[in-house]
């Protein structure tokens, strides 16, 4: 059985390689080979540093040419960007108030930066610092909640300060496009068995659908519509955050067992 120092090095190495987009098959093969070397070294009283050099990054540099990139990495990244774009475009389309503006473009870029790349970076740093522990999942989930709250707040800022409007469709056309895209996104994510990713656009679109139904198609700028959609958005946000916290707590318990 390997020492805690060796196990932590293997975990840190795996996380760093995954963050760099290396092939999972190559990582598995490399980890098994390194585990054997570490086991043999410890059996002969040698230290971890004598095998690895003591630094994850320096060890990666020594084996970087032996590892290939994960197949379809660019495709997965593109899919994530498209999903994020749809996630916050669909509710506005359903409201009938969709506008493609400079503020919206900046908002999308920030979402991709902080939710996409930021989440991966935070998760990686937490694992490197705390390992596969409860703290890692808790801090990562808290980061997700903060980012989600910021994205919800950003939606209200965009409505108040749209900037320069590039495109603005009619309310009925926007609603039809938004509802069609919602059905497509949910269907695709369900086929891929990504249950939370299928539920998320439904919850984010629900406030607009509820407000539209309750107010009998009133204007999204009307007082009743804004009140109902805001209350519904708050409730749906609580549901999403509760799901994230529950998932994080569940994963934390798994890591402790």
PDB file of C-alpha atoms in Angstrom, residues 27-188:
ATOM      1  CA  UNK A  27      -3.544   9.090 -17.951  1.00  0.00           C
ATOM      2  CA  UNK A  28      -4.796   5.711 -16.686  1.00  0.00           C
ATOM      3  CA  UNK A  29      -1.869   3.887 -18.284  1.00  0.00           C
ATOM      4  CA  UNK A  30       0.679   6.390 -16.982  1.00  0.00           C
ATOM      5  CA  UNK A  31      -0.808   6.321 -13.464  1.00  0.00           C
ATOM      6  CA  UNK A  32      -0.698   2.518 -13.261  1.00  0.00           C
ATOM      7  CA  UNK A  33       2.934   2.502 -14.409  1.00  0.00           C
ATOM      8  CA  UNK A  34       3.931   5.224 -11.956  1.00  0.00           C
ATOM      9  CA  UNK A  35       2.046   3.488  -9.133  1.00  0.00           C
ATOM     10  CA  UNK A  36       4.113   0.352  -9.748  1.00  0.00           C
ATOM     11  CA  UNK A  37       7.356   2.372  -9.673  1.00  0.00           C
ATOM     12  CA  UNK A  38       6.351   4.109  -6.443  1.00  0.00           C
ATOM     13  CA  UNK A  39       5.343   0.826  -4.812  1.00  0.00           C
ATOM     14  CA  UNK A  40       8.686  -0.729  -5.722  1.00  0.00           C
ATOM     15  CA  UNK A  41      10.601   2.365  -4.566  1.00  0.00           C
ATOM     16  CA  UNK A  42       8.860   2.474  -1.184  1.00  0.00           C
ATOM     17  CA  UNK A  43       9.418  -1.244  -0.721  1.00  0.00           C
ATOM     18  CA  UNK A  44      13.158  -0.546  -1.016  1.00  0.00           C
ATOM     19  CA  UNK A  45      13.005   2.424   1.351  1.00  0.00           C
ATOM     20  CA  UNK A  46      13.271   5.107  -1.328  1.00  0.00           C
ATOM     21  CA  UNK A  47      11.377   8.389  -1.220  1.00  0.00           C
ATOM     22  CA  UNK A  48       8.654   9.601  -3.596  1.00  0.00           C
ATOM     23  CA  UNK A  49      10.909  12.424  -4.775  1.00  0.00           C
ATOM     24  CA  UNK A  50      13.533   9.948  -5.996  1.00  0.00           C
ATOM     25  CA  UNK A  51      11.001   8.657  -8.551  1.00  0.00           C
ATOM     26  CA  UNK A  52       9.004  11.774  -9.376  1.00  0.00           C
ATOM     27  CA  UNK A  53      11.492  14.564  -8.837  1.00  0.00           C
ATOM     28  CA  UNK A  54       9.189  16.040  -6.173  1.00  0.00           C
ATOM     29  CA  UNK A  55       7.235  18.333  -8.476  1.00  0.00           C
ATOM     30  CA  UNK A  56       4.091  17.482 -10.424  1.00  0.00           C
ATOM     31  CA  UNK A  57       4.768  20.121 -13.079  1.00  0.00           C
ATOM     32  CA  UNK A  58       8.379  19.051 -13.637  1.00  0.00           C
ATOM     33  CA  UNK A  59       7.269  15.419 -13.895  1.00  0.00           C
ATOM     34  CA  UNK A  60       4.623  16.377 -16.469  1.00  0.00           C
ATOM     35  CA  UNK A  61       7.263  18.203 -18.520  1.00  0.00           C
ATOM     36  CA  UNK A  62       9.346  15.024 -18.576  1.00  0.00           C
ATOM     37  CA  UNK A  63       6.465  12.906 -19.920  1.00  0.00           C
ATOM     38  CA  UNK A  64       4.467  15.489 -21.926  1.00  0.00           C
ATOM     39  CA  UNK A  65       5.508  14.036 -25.283  1.00  0.00           C
ATOM     40  CA  UNK A  66       4.175  10.606 -24.278  1.00  0.00           C
ATOM     41  CA  UNK A  67       0.626  11.881 -23.620  1.00  0.00           C
ATOM     42  CA  UNK A  68      -1.880  12.854 -26.288  1.00  0.00           C
ATOM     43  CA  UNK A  69      -4.804  15.254 -25.972  1.00  0.00           C
ATOM     44  CA  UNK A  70      -8.272  13.936 -25.092  1.00  0.00           C
ATOM     45  CA  UNK A  71     -10.192  13.068 -28.300  1.00  0.00           C
ATOM     46  CA  UNK A  72     -13.063  15.469 -28.991  1.00  0.00           C
ATOM     47  CA  UNK A  73     -11.839  18.059 -26.471  1.00  0.00           C
ATOM     48  CA  UNK A  74     -12.504  20.980 -28.844  1.00  0.00           C
ATOM     49  CA  UNK A  75     -15.907  19.529 -29.683  1.00  0.00           C
ATOM     50  CA  UNK A  76     -16.858  19.300 -25.995  1.00  0.00           C
ATOM     51  CA  UNK A  77     -15.699  22.865 -25.438  1.00  0.00           C
ATOM     52  CA  UNK A  78     -17.813  24.051 -28.355  1.00  0.00           C
ATOM     53  CA  UNK A  79     -20.830  22.149 -27.027  1.00  0.00           C
ATOM     54  CA  UNK A  80     -20.397  23.818 -23.622  1.00  0.00           C
ATOM     55  CA  UNK A  81     -20.267  27.287 -25.174  1.00  0.00           C
ATOM     56  CA  UNK A  82     -23.400  26.597 -27.257  1.00  0.00           C
ATOM     57  CA  UNK A  83     -25.196  25.256 -24.173  1.00  0.00           C
ATOM     58  CA  UNK A  84     -24.291  28.305 -22.086  1.00  0.00           C
ATOM     59  CA  UNK A  85     -25.404  30.577 -24.911  1.00  0.00           C
ATOM     60  CA  UNK A  86     -28.775  28.808 -25.078  1.00  0.00           C
ATOM     61  CA  UNK A  87     -29.120  28.669 -21.302  1.00  0.00           C
ATOM     62  CA  UNK A  88     -29.494  32.418 -20.957  1.00  0.00           C
ATOM     63  CA  UNK A  89     -30.855  33.248 -24.391  1.00  0.00           C
ATOM     64  CA  UNK A  90     -33.890  30.935 -24.271  1.00  0.00           C
ATOM     65  CA  UNK A  91     -35.606  32.581 -21.237  1.00  0.00           C
ATOM     66  CA  UNK A  92     -35.306  36.024 -22.852  1.00  0.00           C
ATOM     67  CA  UNK A  93     -36.635  34.681 -26.138  1.00  0.00           C
ATOM     68  CA  UNK A  94     -39.618  33.139 -24.334  1.00  0.00           C
ATOM     69  CA  UNK A  95     -40.329  36.462 -22.639  1.00  0.00           C
ATOM     70  CA  UNK A  96     -40.528  37.964 -26.144  1.00  0.00           C
ATOM     71  CA  UNK A  97     -38.070  40.650 -25.130  1.00  0.00           C
ATOM     72  CA  UNK A  98     -34.878  39.220 -26.610  1.00  0.00           C
ATOM     73  CA  UNK A  99     -32.333  41.697 -27.898  1.00  0.00           C
ATOM     74  CA  UNK A 100     -28.843  40.949 -29.106  1.00  0.00           C
ATOM     75  CA  UNK A 101     -26.913  43.881 -27.720  1.00  0.00           C
ATOM     76  CA  UNK A 102     -23.392  44.851 -26.733  1.00  0.00           C
ATOM     77  CA  UNK A 103     -24.288  44.270 -23.065  1.00  0.00           C
ATOM     78  CA  UNK A 104     -25.547  40.769 -23.910  1.00  0.00           C
ATOM     79  CA  UNK A 105     -22.326  39.892 -25.771  1.00  0.00           C
ATOM     80  CA  UNK A 106     -20.201  41.071 -22.826  1.00  0.00           C
ATOM     81  CA  UNK A 107     -22.442  39.067 -20.488  1.00  0.00           C
ATOM     82  CA  UNK A 108     -21.954  35.888 -22.538  1.00  0.00           C
ATOM     83  CA  UNK A 109     -18.184  36.328 -22.565  1.00  0.00           C
ATOM     84  CA  UNK A 110     -18.135  36.734 -18.770  1.00  0.00           C
ATOM     85  CA  UNK A 111     -20.372  33.674 -18.308  1.00  0.00           C
ATOM     86  CA  UNK A 112     -18.050  31.543 -20.453  1.00  0.00           C
ATOM     87  CA  UNK A 113     -15.010  32.866 -18.570  1.00  0.00           C
ATOM     88  CA  UNK A 114     -16.255  32.450 -14.989  1.00  0.00           C
ATOM     89  CA  UNK A 115     -18.693  29.535 -15.324  1.00  0.00           C
ATOM     90  CA  UNK A 116     -16.793  27.548 -17.940  1.00  0.00           C
ATOM     91  CA  UNK A 117     -13.078  28.036 -17.403  1.00  0.00           C
ATOM     92  CA  UNK A 118     -13.372  29.490 -13.886  1.00  0.00           C
ATOM     93  CA  UNK A 119     -15.227  26.444 -12.533  1.00  0.00           C
ATOM     94  CA  UNK A 120     -12.601  24.071 -13.931  1.00  0.00           C
ATOM     95  CA  UNK A 121      -9.800  26.174 -12.454  1.00  0.00           C
ATOM     96  CA  UNK A 122     -11.420  26.380  -8.996  1.00  0.00           C
ATOM     97  CA  UNK A 123     -12.137  22.640  -8.938  1.00  0.00           C
ATOM     98  CA  UNK A 124      -8.560  21.860  -9.936  1.00  0.00           C
ATOM     99  CA  UNK A 125      -7.061  24.167  -7.303  1.00  0.00           C
ATOM    100  CA  UNK A 126      -9.350  22.811  -4.575  1.00  0.00           C
ATOM    101  CA  UNK A 127      -8.401  19.221  -5.385  1.00  0.00           C
ATOM    102  CA  UNK A 128      -4.701  20.102  -5.422  1.00  0.00           C
ATOM    103  CA  UNK A 129      -5.082  21.828  -2.037  1.00  0.00           C
ATOM    104  CA  UNK A 130      -7.545  19.580  -0.200  1.00  0.00           C
ATOM    105  CA  UNK A 131      -7.490  16.372  -2.261  1.00  0.00           C
ATOM    106  CA  UNK A 132     -10.662  14.336  -2.813  1.00  0.00           C
ATOM    107  CA  UNK A 133     -12.279  15.610   0.387  1.00  0.00           C
ATOM    108  CA  UNK A 134     -15.530  17.187   1.538  1.00  0.00           C
ATOM    109  CA  UNK A 135     -13.944  20.666   1.510  1.00  0.00           C
ATOM    110  CA  UNK A 136     -13.207  20.369  -2.205  1.00  0.00           C
ATOM    111  CA  UNK A 137     -16.846  19.753  -3.080  1.00  0.00           C
ATOM    112  CA  UNK A 138     -18.189  22.371  -0.641  1.00  0.00           C
ATOM    113  CA  UNK A 139     -15.939  25.182  -1.907  1.00  0.00           C
ATOM    114  CA  UNK A 140     -16.555  24.231  -5.534  1.00  0.00           C
ATOM    115  CA  UNK A 141     -20.334  24.234  -5.013  1.00  0.00           C
ATOM    116  CA  UNK A 142     -20.153  27.581  -3.184  1.00  0.00           C
ATOM    117  CA  UNK A 143     -18.259  29.019  -6.148  1.00  0.00           C
ATOM    118  CA  UNK A 144     -20.982  27.708  -8.455  1.00  0.00           C
ATOM    119  CA  UNK A 145     -23.702  29.314  -6.313  1.00  0.00           C
ATOM    120  CA  UNK A 146     -21.897  32.676  -6.300  1.00  0.00           C
ATOM    121  CA  UNK A 147     -21.445  32.584 -10.080  1.00  0.00           C
ATOM    122  CA  UNK A 148     -25.072  31.566 -10.623  1.00  0.00           C
ATOM    123  CA  UNK A 149     -26.289  34.406  -8.405  1.00  0.00           C
ATOM    124  CA  UNK A 150     -24.092  36.779 -10.389  1.00  0.00           C
ATOM    125  CA  UNK A 151     -25.566  35.516 -13.659  1.00  0.00           C
ATOM    126  CA  UNK A 152     -29.117  36.019 -12.410  1.00  0.00           C
ATOM    127  CA  UNK A 153     -28.224  39.548 -11.306  1.00  0.00           C
ATOM    128  CA  UNK A 154     -26.586  40.121 -14.682  1.00  0.00           C
ATOM    129  CA  UNK A 155     -29.892  39.381 -16.413  1.00  0.00           C
ATOM    130  CA  UNK A 156     -31.526  42.286 -14.573  1.00  0.00           C
ATOM    131  CA  UNK A 157     -28.583  44.587 -15.367  1.00  0.00           C
ATOM    132  CA  UNK A 158     -28.886  43.756 -19.070  1.00  0.00           C
ATOM    133  CA  UNK A 159     -32.572  44.645 -19.046  1.00  0.00           C
ATOM    134  CA  UNK A 160     -31.814  47.992 -17.429  1.00  0.00           C
ATOM    135  CA  UNK A 161     -28.718  48.757 -19.521  1.00  0.00           C
ATOM    136  CA  UNK A 162     -28.947  46.960 -22.903  1.00  0.00           C
ATOM    137  CA  UNK A 163     -26.270  49.070 -24.576  1.00  0.00           C
ATOM    138  CA  UNK A 164     -26.262  49.180 -28.380  1.00  0.00           C
ATOM    139  CA  UNK A 165     -28.995  46.887 -29.785  1.00  0.00           C
ATOM    140  CA  UNK A 166     -27.868  44.764 -32.755  1.00  0.00           C
ATOM    141  CA  UNK A 167     -31.011  42.649 -33.240  1.00  0.00           C
ATOM    142  CA  UNK A 168     -34.560  42.799 -31.883  1.00  0.00           C
ATOM    143  CA  UNK A 169     -37.300  40.399 -33.057  1.00  0.00           C
ATOM    144  CA  UNK A 170     -41.056  40.595 -32.576  1.00  0.00           C
ATOM    145  CA  UNK A 171     -42.427  39.175 -29.258  1.00  0.00           C
ATOM    146  CA  UNK A 172     -44.361  36.337 -30.930  1.00  0.00           C
ATOM    147  CA  UNK A 173     -41.429  35.305 -33.142  1.00  0.00           C
ATOM    148  CA  UNK A 174     -39.062  35.385 -30.174  1.00  0.00           C
ATOM    149  CA  UNK A 175     -41.442  33.235 -28.111  1.00  0.00           C
ATOM    150  CA  UNK A 176     -41.746  30.598 -30.871  1.00  0.00           C
ATOM    151  CA  UNK A 177     -37.965  30.492 -31.370  1.00  0.00           C
ATOM    152  CA  UNK A 178     -37.334  30.322 -27.612  1.00  0.00           C
ATOM    153  CA  UNK A 179     -39.835  27.524 -26.998  1.00  0.00           C
ATOM    154  CA  UNK A 180     -38.469  25.533 -29.953  1.00  0.00           C
ATOM    155  CA  UNK A 181     -34.886  25.907 -28.710  1.00  0.00           C
ATOM    156  CA  UNK A 182     -35.935  24.886 -25.186  1.00  0.00           C
ATOM    157  CA  UNK A 183     -37.482  21.662 -26.505  1.00  0.00           C
ATOM    158  CA  UNK A 184     -34.369  20.923 -28.596  1.00  0.00           C
ATOM    159  CA  UNK A 185     -31.920  21.584 -25.737  1.00  0.00           C
ATOM    160  CA  UNK A 186     -33.899  19.470 -23.243  1.00  0.00           C
ATOM    161  CA  UNK A 187     -34.302  16.632 -25.759  1.00  0.00           C
ATOM    162  CA  UNK A 188     -30.569  16.571 -26.622  1.00  0.00           C
TER     163      UNK A 188
END
